[in-house]
Amino acid sequence: MINGNEKVCVQGITGKYGKFHTKKMIEYGTNIVCGVSKNNKVTNIENIPVLDNMFEAVKKYKCDTSIVFVPAPYAKSAIFEAIDSGIKKIITITEHIPIHDMIEIHKKAKEKNITFVGPNCPGIILPGISKIGIMPSSAFKPGDIAIISKSGTLMYEVSNYLSKKSTGIKIAIGLGGDPIIGTSIDEALEFVTHLNPRKIVIISEIGGNDEIIGIEKFLKKGYNANIQVFFAGRTAPKGKRMGHAGAIIEGYEGSIEYKENKLNNIGIFVAKYIEELLEG
Amino acid sequence: MKIHEFVGKKLLKESGIETPKGYVIKNSDSLQVKFLPAVLKSQVLVGSRMKAGGILFANTKDEFFTNASNLLEKEIRGEKPYAILVEEKINIKHEYYISLYIDRIEKDIKILFSENGGIEIENNKNNILNLSINDYKKLPDKFHDIVIKLHKLFTEKDLILLEINPFAEDENGKLIALDCVMHLDDNALFRQKWAREFVNDSYPFHFVKLDGDIGIIGCGAGIVMATMDAVNLYGGKPANFLDLGGGANSNVTLEALRLLKSLNVKKIIMNIFGGITKCDEIAKAIVKFKNENKNLPIFVRITGTNEEEAKQILDENNIAYFDDMYEMIKFAIRGEYQ
């Protein structure tokens, strides 16, 4: 996913969030080499050169990774440009990207064998090394636990607990909570396993059951890992949309009751309180 | 968001899908009979409308006026109708079921199809074909052209669900969409102008009313749901779900607090982990709200971006706060402090 050696380009660097988080990422030690913006008046932000397009970014600065802050209506064309430029990894922070755009983006990224994380996610952090994302870094103390999360703020909450009261975080990946996301749970699991974490914590919500399918797929491949899961939305009413595009119980298979039963049957611990994740 | 049947029917018609002849009546002043017999359908967005008495028939003028006036007034599963749709009655020879939806796992559009429509599809899973959109040729021949049209409509209008149940075949072998359920992707509203007049976006945050008496507020859907869960686990009942979203300012927060107050909650639990959200903005709103409502207990957990500034503001106004969400919730519900 990331190893800390990425040459990162910030797409949408002149926007409010792009600018703010470029500064934060540089302070954290991330190797930001350039930015891209369609606002052609600004040529420099935080001593980082601002370019017109991704082709230039890849050609001139040998970028291999982009982090996308481009607003949703323009996100598809920005991401397509990144894919066409030959970039290897794309991490999309932008929220509210239409589902049909994401279907097209996912197809194109898959065809070109690009790692795509997000959208609507906090990004990825290797505590103490690098972060390509927007997470408050104080909640991520370096350690040996891997986190894979479909919820942004809950990833901060859980990481903060495990940083203060347990052994800290080796990697945290925010996959995003939208119905269509670029990287699925099983792909993220496979990646973090190669880092040999002491345990893997998966954070999710009501709606969908891709965690279950992802974990089953991962285990079927013969991997063995200490996995714990925490779900939010146990008490959410059926049929109501709880803020997120993804967080709606559409049927029994999206309910936590179903998901918890399924996981218990294959021996995976499901925590009712975040505090229970301190054990094991 | 869910799309009213009469709007969906219009879109189907424009796509070249046959629908019954019909018209819309918005209020009792504009009641008129254009044909008989007629089907009168309450335009509500809840499911199982038929069972709840939302669909009535009229064979005579008297029946028409009685049933139409009745439907215009009647709440269906707690929802007032937007209008009623009047349609000609079709003589049905056979009913099919078809829907297009988005599959999260395969990250693509899929088709559900059944030779037996009109029944509860959830209880009829064995007779249903579940196909990738590219495999539509596995359906009966007469549906091939229909699926191509539906697929085009589905993508062009940013739909995430399009269900026709029943898809009726009449005595002449004509296929007619008798009902339709459409869900539009909220994130695509910026390019789907036709849907905007039905958008009901009254708050600058995500709010869902629940049955309990404890007000809940937070930033981030996941953390708000985790807060609701913890309130329940400790024996309390949430009055609502309220997610301020990312980057809420002091005015939006104050509006949210005032909304909870209007629900007559016993207390408010506020769980803030500021990422994009600045804690001092939240703290300013709490101070203002507390000054307006001295007797309403409010429990605050605040951490993250600009935490120190926020805590200083709260200290200066003698408002207590917590660092840990579970400690706060336990204390708020049970009065225990560890």
Coordinates of C-alpha atoms in Angstrom, one line a residue:
Chain A
M1 CA 0.0 0.0 0.0
I2 CA 2.6 2.6 1.1
N3 CA 6.1 2.1 2.4
G4 CA 7.2 5.7 3.2
N5 CA 9.3 6.1 0.0
E6 CA 6.5 7.4 -2.2
K7 CA 7.0 10.5 -4.3
V8 CA 3.7 12.1 -3.7
C9 CA 1.7 14.6 -5.8
V10 CA -1.2 16.5 -4.3
Q11 CA -4.1 16.9 -6.8
G12 CA -6.2 19.9 -5.9
I13 CA -3.3 21.5 -3.9
T14 CA -4.6 25.0 -4.1
G15 CA -8.0 24.2 -2.5
K16 CA -8.6 24.9 1.2
Y17 CA -8.1 21.3 2.3
G18 CA -5.4 20.5 -0.2
K19 CA -3.3 23.4 1.0
F20 CA -3.9 22.8 4.7
H21 CA -3.1 19.1 4.6
T22 CA -0.1 19.5 2.3
K23 CA 1.5 21.5 5.1
K24 CA 0.5 18.9 7.7
M25 CA 1.9 16.0 5.6
I26 CA 5.2 17.8 4.9
E27 CA 5.5 18.4 8.7
Y28 CA 5.0 14.7 9.3
G29 CA 7.8 13.8 6.9
T30 CA 5.8 12.7 3.8
N31 CA 7.8 13.2 0.6
I32 CA 5.5 15.6 -1.3
V33 CA 7.3 16.5 -4.5
C34 CA 4.7 18.6 -6.4
G35 CA 1.1 19.5 -6.6
V36 CA -1.4 19.8 -9.5
S37 CA -4.1 22.4 -9.8
K38 CA -6.4 23.7 -12.5
N39 CA -6.1 27.1 -10.9
N40 CA -3.3 28.4 -13.1
K41 CA -2.5 31.5 -11.1
V42 CA -0.7 29.8 -8.2
T43 CA 2.7 28.3 -9.0
N44 CA 4.0 27.4 -5.5
I45 CA 2.5 26.3 -2.2
E46 CA 4.6 25.5 0.9
N47 CA 7.7 25.6 -1.4
I48 CA 6.1 22.9 -3.5
P49 CA 5.8 23.5 -7.2
V50 CA 2.2 23.6 -8.5
L51 CA 1.8 22.1 -12.0
D52 CA -1.0 22.2 -14.6
N53 CA -1.5 18.5 -15.0
M54 CA -0.5 15.0 -13.9
F55 CA 1.5 14.1 -17.0
E56 CA 3.9 16.8 -16.1
A57 CA 4.0 15.7 -12.5
V58 CA 5.0 12.1 -13.5
K59 CA 7.4 13.2 -16.2
K60 CA 9.2 16.0 -14.4
Y61 CA 9.1 14.8 -10.7
K62 CA 8.8 11.1 -11.2
C63 CA 5.7 11.0 -9.0
D64 CA 4.4 7.5 -8.2
T65 CA 1.5 8.4 -5.9
S66 CA -1.2 11.0 -5.9
I67 CA -3.5 12.2 -3.1
V68 CA -6.7 13.6 -4.4
F69 CA -8.5 16.6 -2.8
V70 CA -10.3 17.7 -6.0
P71 CA -14.1 18.4 -5.4
A72 CA -16.5 15.7 -6.3
P73 CA -17.9 17.1 -9.6
Y74 CA -14.4 17.2 -11.0
A75 CA -12.9 14.2 -9.3
K76 CA -13.5 11.7 -12.0
S77 CA -11.7 13.7 -14.7
A78 CA -8.8 14.4 -12.2
I79 CA -8.5 10.7 -11.4
F80 CA -8.7 9.7 -15.0
E81 CA -5.9 12.1 -15.7
A82 CA -3.8 10.6 -12.9
I83 CA -4.4 7.1 -14.3
D84 CA -3.5 8.1 -17.8
S85 CA -0.3 9.8 -16.6
G86 CA 1.1 6.5 -15.4
I87 CA 0.8 6.9 -11.7
K88 CA 1.0 3.8 -9.5
K89 CA -1.1 4.6 -6.5
I90 CA -4.0 7.0 -6.0
I91 CA -5.4 7.9 -2.5
T92 CA -8.7 9.8 -2.8
I93 CA -9.8 11.9 0.1
T94 CA -12.7 13.7 -1.7
E95 CA -16.2 12.8 -0.4
H96 CA -19.5 12.7 -2.3
I97 CA -18.1 11.2 -5.6
P98 CA -21.1 9.8 -7.5
I99 CA -21.4 6.0 -7.5
H100 CA -21.5 5.7 -11.3
D101 CA -18.3 7.7 -11.5
M102 CA -16.7 5.3 -9.0
I103 CA -17.7 2.3 -11.0
E104 CA -15.9 3.8 -14.0
I105 CA -12.9 4.8 -12.0
H106 CA -12.6 1.4 -10.4
K107 CA -12.7 -0.3 -13.8
K108 CA -10.0 1.9 -15.2
A109 CA -7.8 1.6 -12.2
K110 CA -8.1 -2.2 -12.2
E111 CA -7.3 -2.4 -15.9
K112 CA -4.1 -0.4 -15.4
N113 CA -3.2 -2.3 -12.2
I114 CA -3.3 0.8 -10.0
T115 CA -3.7 0.8 -6.2
F116 CA -6.7 2.9 -5.5
V117 CA -7.7 3.8 -1.9
G118 CA -10.9 5.6 -1.1
P119 CA -12.8 7.7 -1.9
N120 CA -14.2 9.5 1.1
C121 CA -11.4 8.2 3.3
P122 CA -8.8 9.7 5.7
G123 CA -5.9 8.1 3.8
I124 CA -3.0 5.9 5.0
I125 CA -0.5 6.4 7.8
L126 CA 2.7 4.6 8.7
P127 CA 3.1 6.2 12.2
G128 CA 6.4 7.9 12.7
I129 CA 7.3 7.5 9.0
S130 CA 4.8 8.9 6.6
K131 CA 1.2 9.8 6.1
I132 CA -0.7 10.2 2.9
G133 CA -3.9 11.4 4.4
I134 CA -5.7 13.9 6.7
M135 CA -5.7 12.1 10.0
P136 CA -4.7 13.9 13.2
S137 CA -1.3 12.4 13.7
S138 CA -1.3 12.7 17.5
A139 CA -3.8 9.8 17.6
F140 CA -1.3 7.4 15.9
K141 CA 1.6 6.3 18.1
P142 CA 4.1 4.0 16.4
G143 CA 3.5 0.3 17.4
D144 CA 2.6 -3.1 16.2
I145 CA -1.2 -3.1 15.5
A146 CA -2.6 -2.8 12.0
I147 CA -5.9 -0.9 11.5
I148 CA -8.2 -1.2 8.5
S149 CA -11.2 1.1 8.7
K150 CA -14.3 2.0 6.7
S151 CA -15.1 4.9 9.0
G152 CA -12.9 8.0 9.2
T153 CA -13.6 9.5 12.7
L154 CA -13.8 6.0 14.2
M155 CA -10.4 5.2 12.9
Y156 CA -9.1 8.2 14.9
E157 CA -11.0 7.2 18.0
V158 CA -9.8 3.6 17.9
S159 CA -6.2 4.4 17.0
N160 CA -6.2 6.9 19.8
Y161 CA -7.3 4.2 22.3
L162 CA -4.8 1.7 21.0
S163 CA -2.0 4.4 21.0
K164 CA -2.7 5.5 24.6
K165 CA -3.7 2.2 26.2
S166 CA -2.1 -0.5 24.1
T167 CA 1.0 -1.0 22.0
G168 CA 0.4 1.5 19.2
I169 CA -0.1 1.4 15.5
K170 CA 2.0 -0.1 12.7
I171 CA -0.2 1.1 9.9
A172 CA -3.7 2.5 9.6
I173 CA -5.6 2.4 6.3
G174 CA -8.8 4.3 5.8
L175 CA -10.7 2.5 3.0
G176 CA -13.7 4.8 3.1
G177 CA -17.4 4.1 3.8
D178 CA -18.9 4.5 0.4
P179 CA -20.7 1.7 -1.4
I180 CA -18.0 1.4 -4.1
I181 CA -14.4 1.7 -2.8
G182 CA -11.2 1.1 -4.7
T183 CA -9.5 -1.2 -2.2
S184 CA -11.5 -3.9 -0.6
I185 CA -11.1 -5.4 2.9
D186 CA -9.4 -8.6 1.6
E187 CA -6.9 -6.6 -0.4
A188 CA -6.1 -4.4 2.6
L189 CA -5.8 -7.5 4.8
E190 CA -3.4 -9.2 2.4
F191 CA -1.2 -6.1 2.3
V192 CA -1.0 -5.5 6.1
T193 CA -0.3 -9.2 6.8
H194 CA 3.0 -8.8 5.0
L195 CA 4.0 -6.2 7.6
N196 CA 3.6 -8.9 10.3
P197 CA 1.4 -6.9 12.7
R198 CA 0.7 -8.4 16.2
K199 CA -3.0 -8.0 15.4
I200 CA -5.3 -6.5 12.9
V201 CA -8.3 -4.4 13.9
I202 CA -11.1 -3.9 11.3
I203 CA -13.5 -1.0 11.9
S204 CA -16.8 -0.8 10.1
E205 CA -20.4 0.2 10.3
I206 CA -23.9 -1.1 9.4
G207 CA -24.7 -1.7 5.8
G208 CA -23.2 -4.0 3.2
N209 CA -21.3 -7.1 4.2
D210 CA -18.1 -6.7 2.3
E211 CA -16.1 -7.0 5.6
I212 CA -17.5 -10.5 6.0
I213 CA -16.8 -11.5 2.4
G214 CA -13.4 -9.9 2.6
I215 CA -12.3 -11.7 5.8
E216 CA -13.6 -15.0 4.5
K217 CA -11.8 -14.6 1.2
F218 CA -8.6 -13.7 3.1
L219 CA -8.8 -16.7 5.4
K220 CA -9.6 -19.1 2.5
K221 CA -6.3 -18.0 0.8
G222 CA -4.6 -19.7 3.8
Y223 CA -3.6 -16.6 5.7
N224 CA -3.7 -16.7 9.5
A225 CA -3.9 -13.5 11.5
N226 CA -5.2 -12.3 14.8
I227 CA -8.2 -10.3 13.6
Q228 CA -10.6 -8.2 15.7
V229 CA -13.6 -6.3 14.5
F230 CA -15.6 -3.4 15.8
F231 CA -18.9 -2.2 14.2
A232 CA -20.7 1.0 14.8
G233 CA -24.5 1.3 14.3
R234 CA -25.7 -1.7 16.4
T235 CA -28.7 0.4 17.5
A236 CA -29.3 2.3 14.2
P237 CA -32.9 1.9 13.0
K238 CA -33.6 -0.1 9.8
G239 CA -34.0 1.7 6.6
K240 CA -32.8 5.1 7.8
R241 CA -29.7 6.6 6.3
M242 CA -27.2 7.3 9.1
G243 CA -25.3 10.2 7.6
H244 CA -23.1 8.2 5.3
A245 CA -23.8 7.0 1.8
G246 CA -22.9 3.5 2.9
A247 CA -24.4 3.5 6.4
I248 CA -27.9 2.2 5.8
I249 CA -29.3 -1.2 6.7
E250 CA -30.8 -2.4 3.5
G251 CA -31.5 -5.9 4.4
Y252 CA -30.7 -8.5 7.0
E253 CA -27.3 -9.0 5.6
G254 CA -26.3 -5.4 6.3
S255 CA -27.3 -5.8 10.0
I256 CA -24.7 -6.1 12.7
E257 CA -26.6 -9.1 14.2
Y258 CA -26.0 -11.0 10.9
K259 CA -22.4 -9.8 10.5
E260 CA -21.5 -10.6 14.1
N261 CA -23.0 -14.1 13.9
K262 CA -21.1 -14.8 10.7
L263 CA -17.8 -13.7 12.2
N264 CA -18.3 -15.5 15.5
N265 CA -18.9 -18.7 13.6
I266 CA -15.5 -18.4 11.9
G267 CA -13.8 -17.6 15.2
I268 CA -13.3 -13.8 14.8
F269 CA -13.7 -11.6 17.9
V270 CA -16.3 -8.8 17.5
A271 CA -16.0 -6.1 20.1
K272 CA -19.1 -4.3 21.5
Y273 CA -17.1 -1.5 23.0
I274 CA -13.9 0.1 21.6
E275 CA -12.3 -0.7 25.0
E276 CA -12.6 -4.4 24.3
L277 CA -10.1 -4.0 21.5
L278 CA -7.4 -3.4 24.2
E279 CA -7.5 -7.2 24.9
G280 CA -5.9 -9.9 22.8
Chain B
M1 CA -32.9 9.6 -2.4
K2 CA -36.1 7.9 -3.3
I3 CA -38.0 9.1 -6.4
H4 CA -41.8 9.3 -6.5
E5 CA -43.5 6.8 -8.8
F6 CA -45.0 9.4 -11.0
V7 CA -41.6 11.0 -11.7
G8 CA -40.1 7.5 -12.3
K9 CA -42.9 6.7 -14.7
K10 CA -42.2 9.8 -16.7
L11 CA -38.6 8.9 -17.0
L12 CA -39.5 5.4 -18.0
K13 CA -41.8 6.7 -20.7
E14 CA -39.1 9.1 -22.0
S15 CA -36.8 6.1 -22.3
G16 CA -39.2 4.2 -24.4
I17 CA -40.7 1.9 -21.8
E18 CA -44.4 1.4 -21.9
T19 CA -46.3 2.7 -18.8
P20 CA -50.1 3.0 -18.2
K21 CA -51.8 6.2 -19.3
G22 CA -52.1 8.5 -16.2
Y23 CA -52.2 11.9 -14.6
V24 CA -51.4 13.4 -11.2
I25 CA -53.7 15.1 -8.7
K26 CA -52.1 17.3 -6.1
N27 CA -55.1 18.4 -4.0
S28 CA -58.8 18.1 -3.7
D29 CA -59.6 21.3 -5.7
S30 CA -58.1 19.7 -8.8
L31 CA -60.0 16.4 -8.6
Q32 CA -61.2 15.3 -12.0
V33 CA -62.1 12.1 -13.7
K34 CA -60.5 11.5 -17.1
F35 CA -61.2 7.8 -17.5
L36 CA -62.8 4.9 -15.7
P37 CA -62.0 2.3 -14.4
A38 CA -59.0 3.9 -12.7
V39 CA -56.3 2.9 -10.3
L40 CA -55.5 5.6 -7.6
K41 CA -52.1 5.5 -6.1
S42 CA -50.9 7.5 -3.1
Q43 CA -47.5 9.1 -3.9
V44 CA -45.6 8.3 -0.8
L45 CA -42.0 7.0 -0.6
V46 CA -42.6 4.2 1.9
G47 CA -42.6 0.5 0.9
S48 CA -45.6 -2.0 0.8
R49 CA -48.0 0.8 -0.1
M50 CA -50.7 -1.7 -1.3
K51 CA -50.9 -3.5 2.0
A52 CA -51.1 -0.1 3.9
G53 CA -54.2 0.9 1.8
G54 CA -52.3 3.3 -0.4
I55 CA -53.7 1.9 -3.7
L56 CA -57.4 2.0 -4.4
F57 CA -59.6 1.3 -7.4
A58 CA -62.5 3.3 -8.9
N59 CA -65.1 1.9 -11.3
T60 CA -67.6 4.7 -10.9
K61 CA -67.4 8.5 -10.6
D62 CA -68.7 8.2 -7.0
E63 CA -66.0 5.7 -6.1
F64 CA -63.4 7.9 -7.8
F65 CA -64.2 11.0 -5.7
T66 CA -64.6 9.1 -2.4
N67 CA -61.4 7.1 -2.8
A68 CA -59.3 10.0 -4.3
S69 CA -60.3 12.4 -1.5
N70 CA -59.6 9.7 1.0
L71 CA -56.1 9.0 -0.4
L72 CA -55.2 12.7 -0.5
E73 CA -55.8 13.0 3.2
K74 CA -54.5 9.6 4.3
E75 CA -51.0 9.1 5.8
I76 CA -49.4 5.9 4.6
R77 CA -47.1 4.4 7.3
G78 CA -46.7 7.9 8.8
E79 CA -46.1 9.7 5.5
K80 CA -48.4 12.3 4.0
P81 CA -48.8 11.8 0.2
Y82 CA -47.1 14.2 -2.2
A83 CA -50.0 13.7 -4.6
I84 CA -52.0 10.8 -6.1
L85 CA -51.4 9.2 -9.4
V86 CA -54.4 8.1 -11.4
E87 CA -53.8 5.4 -14.0
E88 CA -55.8 3.3 -16.4
K89 CA -56.5 -0.2 -15.2
I90 CA -54.5 -2.8 -17.3
N91 CA -55.8 -6.3 -17.8
I92 CA -52.9 -8.4 -16.8
K93 CA -52.0 -11.8 -18.3
H94 CA -48.7 -12.3 -16.6
E95 CA -46.5 -10.4 -14.1
Y96 CA -42.6 -10.3 -14.2
Y97 CA -40.1 -8.7 -11.8
I98 CA -37.0 -6.8 -12.9
S99 CA -34.6 -4.6 -11.1
L100 CA -31.2 -3.0 -11.7
Y101 CA -29.0 -2.3 -8.7
I102 CA -25.3 -1.7 -7.8
D103 CA -23.4 -4.6 -6.3
R104 CA -20.8 -3.5 -3.8
I105 CA -18.7 -6.6 -4.0
E106 CA -18.5 -6.8 -7.8
K107 CA -18.5 -3.0 -8.0
D108 CA -20.8 -3.1 -11.0
I109 CA -24.4 -2.9 -12.1
K110 CA -26.4 -6.1 -11.8
I111 CA -29.9 -7.4 -12.8
L112 CA -32.5 -9.3 -10.8
F113 CA -35.2 -10.9 -12.8
S114 CA -38.1 -13.2 -12.0
E115 CA -40.7 -14.8 -14.2
N116 CA -43.1 -14.4 -11.2
G117 CA -43.6 -10.7 -10.4
G118 CA -46.0 -9.0 -8.0
I119 CA -45.0 -11.0 -5.0
E120 CA -42.7 -10.2 -2.1
I121 CA -39.4 -10.7 -3.8
E122 CA -37.4 -11.3 -0.6
N123 CA -39.4 -14.4 0.1
N124 CA -39.0 -15.8 -3.4
K125 CA -35.2 -15.9 -3.8
N126 CA -35.0 -19.3 -5.4
N127 CA -36.8 -18.2 -8.6
I128 CA -34.7 -15.2 -9.2
L129 CA -32.0 -14.7 -11.8
N130 CA -29.1 -12.6 -10.6
L131 CA -27.0 -11.5 -13.6
S132 CA -24.3 -9.1 -14.5
I133 CA -25.6 -6.4 -16.7
N134 CA -23.5 -7.7 -19.6
D135 CA -25.3 -11.1 -19.4
Y136 CA -28.7 -9.7 -20.2
K137 CA -29.1 -12.0 -23.1
K138 CA -29.8 -14.8 -20.6
L139 CA -33.2 -13.2 -20.0
P140 CA -36.2 -14.0 -22.2
D141 CA -35.8 -12.4 -25.7
K142 CA -38.6 -9.9 -25.2
F143 CA -36.7 -8.2 -22.3
H144 CA -33.4 -7.6 -24.2
D145 CA -34.4 -4.3 -25.7
I146 CA -36.1 -3.3 -22.4
V147 CA -32.9 -4.0 -20.4
I148 CA -30.8 -1.9 -22.8
K149 CA -33.2 1.0 -22.3
L150 CA -33.3 0.6 -18.5
H151 CA -29.5 0.4 -18.3
K152 CA -29.2 3.6 -20.3
L153 CA -31.7 5.3 -18.0
F154 CA -29.9 3.9 -14.9
T155 CA -26.5 5.3 -15.7
E156 CA -27.7 8.6 -17.3
K157 CA -29.9 9.5 -14.3
D158 CA -27.4 8.3 -11.7
L159 CA -29.8 5.7 -10.3
I160 CA -28.6 3.2 -7.7
L161 CA -31.8 1.2 -7.7
L162 CA -34.4 0.8 -10.4
E163 CA -37.1 -1.8 -9.7
I164 CA -40.2 -2.6 -11.8
N165 CA -42.6 -4.8 -9.9
P166 CA -44.8 -5.8 -11.6
F167 CA -43.7 -5.6 -15.2
A168 CA -47.0 -6.7 -16.7
E169 CA -47.8 -8.4 -19.9
D170 CA -51.3 -7.5 -21.2
E171 CA -53.7 -9.5 -23.3
N172 CA -52.0 -8.3 -26.5
G173 CA -48.5 -9.4 -25.3
K174 CA -47.4 -5.8 -24.6
L175 CA -45.1 -5.3 -21.6
I176 CA -46.1 -2.4 -19.4
A177 CA -44.3 -1.1 -16.2
L178 CA -47.1 -1.0 -13.6
D179 CA -45.0 0.3 -10.7
C180 CA -41.5 1.6 -10.3
V181 CA -39.1 2.2 -7.5
M182 CA -36.1 4.5 -8.2
H183 CA -33.4 5.5 -5.8
L184 CA -31.1 8.3 -7.0
D185 CA -27.5 8.8 -5.8
D186 CA -27.6 11.8 -3.5
N187 CA -24.0 12.6 -4.5
A188 CA -25.1 13.1 -8.2
L189 CA -27.7 15.7 -7.5
F190 CA -25.4 18.4 -8.8
R191 CA -25.9 17.0 -12.4
Q192 CA -29.5 15.7 -12.0
K193 CA -31.5 18.9 -12.1
W194 CA -34.9 17.2 -12.6
A195 CA -34.7 15.8 -9.1
R196 CA -33.9 18.9 -7.2
E197 CA -37.4 20.1 -6.6
F198 CA -38.0 17.0 -4.4
V199 CA -34.9 17.5 -2.2
N200 CA -35.8 18.1 1.4
D201 CA -32.5 19.4 2.8
S202 CA -33.6 21.5 5.8
Y203 CA -30.5 21.1 8.0
P204 CA -26.8 21.8 7.4
F205 CA -26.0 18.5 9.2
H206 CA -27.3 14.8 9.1
F207 CA -30.2 14.4 11.5
V208 CA -32.4 11.4 12.1
K209 CA -35.1 11.4 14.8
L210 CA -35.3 8.4 17.1
D211 CA -37.5 7.4 20.0
G212 CA -35.5 8.0 23.1
D213 CA -34.8 11.0 25.4
I214 CA -31.0 11.5 25.2
G215 CA -29.8 14.0 22.6
I216 CA -26.7 12.8 20.7
I217 CA -24.3 14.9 18.7
G218 CA -20.9 14.3 17.1
C219 CA -18.8 14.8 14.1
G220 CA -18.5 11.7 11.8
A221 CA -21.3 9.2 11.1
G222 CA -19.2 6.3 12.6
I223 CA -18.4 8.0 15.8
V224 CA -22.0 9.2 16.3
M225 CA -23.3 5.7 15.8
A226 CA -20.7 4.3 18.2
T227 CA -21.9 6.9 20.7
M228 CA -25.5 5.8 20.2
D229 CA -24.5 2.2 20.7
A230 CA -22.7 3.0 23.9
V231 CA -25.6 5.0 25.3
N232 CA -27.9 2.0 24.6
L233 CA -25.4 -0.5 26.1
Y234 CA -25.3 1.6 29.4
G235 CA -29.1 1.6 29.5
G236 CA -30.0 5.0 27.9
K237 CA -32.1 5.6 24.8
P238 CA -31.0 8.0 22.1
A239 CA -33.5 10.7 20.9
N240 CA -31.7 11.1 17.6
F241 CA -28.7 10.6 15.4
L242 CA -26.9 13.9 14.6
D243 CA -23.7 14.1 12.6
L244 CA -22.3 17.6 12.3
G245 CA -20.1 16.4 9.4
G246 CA -16.5 17.5 8.8
G247 CA -15.5 21.1 9.6
A248 CA -18.7 22.4 11.3
N249 CA -18.5 25.9 12.6
S250 CA -19.9 27.4 15.7
N251 CA -23.2 28.6 14.1
V252 CA -24.0 25.1 12.7
T253 CA -23.2 23.5 16.0
L254 CA -25.5 26.0 17.9
E255 CA -28.3 25.2 15.4
A256 CA -27.8 21.5 16.1
L257 CA -27.9 22.0 19.9
R258 CA -31.0 24.1 19.6
L259 CA -32.7 21.4 17.5
L260 CA -32.0 18.8 20.1
K261 CA -33.4 21.1 22.8
S262 CA -36.6 21.4 20.8
L263 CA -37.0 17.6 21.0
N264 CA -37.3 18.0 24.8
V265 CA -34.4 15.8 25.5
K266 CA -33.4 15.1 29.1
K267 CA -29.7 15.6 28.5
I268 CA -27.3 16.0 25.6
I269 CA -24.2 13.9 25.0
M270 CA -21.7 15.5 22.7
N271 CA -18.8 13.5 21.3
I272 CA -16.2 15.4 19.4
F273 CA -13.0 14.0 17.9
G274 CA -11.9 17.0 15.7
G275 CA -10.0 16.1 12.6
I276 CA -11.1 18.7 10.0
T277 CA -13.5 20.0 12.7
K278 CA -11.9 22.6 15.0
C279 CA -12.7 22.0 18.7
D280 CA -12.7 25.7 19.6
E281 CA -15.5 26.4 17.2
I282 CA -17.5 23.7 18.9
A283 CA -16.7 25.0 22.4
K284 CA -17.9 28.5 21.5
A285 CA -21.3 27.1 20.5
I286 CA -21.5 25.1 23.8
V287 CA -20.9 28.2 25.8
K288 CA -23.6 30.2 24.0
F289 CA -26.0 27.3 24.2
K290 CA -25.3 26.7 27.9
N291 CA -26.0 30.4 28.6
E292 CA -29.4 30.1 26.9
N293 CA -30.2 26.7 28.6
K294 CA -28.8 26.6 32.1
N295 CA -30.9 23.7 33.3
L296 CA -30.3 21.2 30.4
P297 CA -27.4 18.9 31.3
I298 CA -24.9 18.6 28.6
F299 CA -22.0 16.2 28.6
V300 CA -19.0 17.0 26.4
R301 CA -16.1 15.0 25.3
I302 CA -13.7 17.0 23.2
T303 CA -10.4 16.2 21.7
G304 CA -8.4 16.6 18.4
T305 CA -7.7 19.8 16.4
N306 CA -7.4 22.9 18.5
E307 CA -8.2 21.0 21.7
E308 CA -6.3 23.3 24.0
E309 CA -8.1 26.4 22.8
A310 CA -11.4 24.6 23.2
K311 CA -10.6 23.5 26.8
Q312 CA -9.6 27.0 27.7
I313 CA -12.9 28.4 26.5
L314 CA -14.8 25.8 28.4
D315 CA -12.7 26.3 31.6
E316 CA -13.3 30.0 31.5
N317 CA -17.0 29.4 31.5
N318 CA -17.0 26.6 34.1
I319 CA -18.2 23.9 31.7
A320 CA -16.9 20.4 32.5
Y321 CA -15.6 18.1 29.8
F322 CA -14.2 14.6 29.4
D323 CA -11.3 13.2 27.4
D324 CA -12.7 9.7 27.0
M325 CA -16.0 8.9 25.3
Y326 CA -16.9 5.9 27.3
E327 CA -16.2 7.7 30.6
M328 CA -18.4 10.5 29.5
I329 CA -21.3 8.3 28.4
K330 CA -21.1 6.1 31.5
F331 CA -21.2 9.2 33.7
A332 CA -24.0 10.8 31.7
I333 CA -26.2 7.7 31.8
R334 CA -25.4 6.2 35.2
G335 CA -23.8 9.0 37.1
E336 CA -20.7 6.8 37.6
Y337 CA -17.3 8.2 37.3
Q338 CA -14.2 6.0 37.4

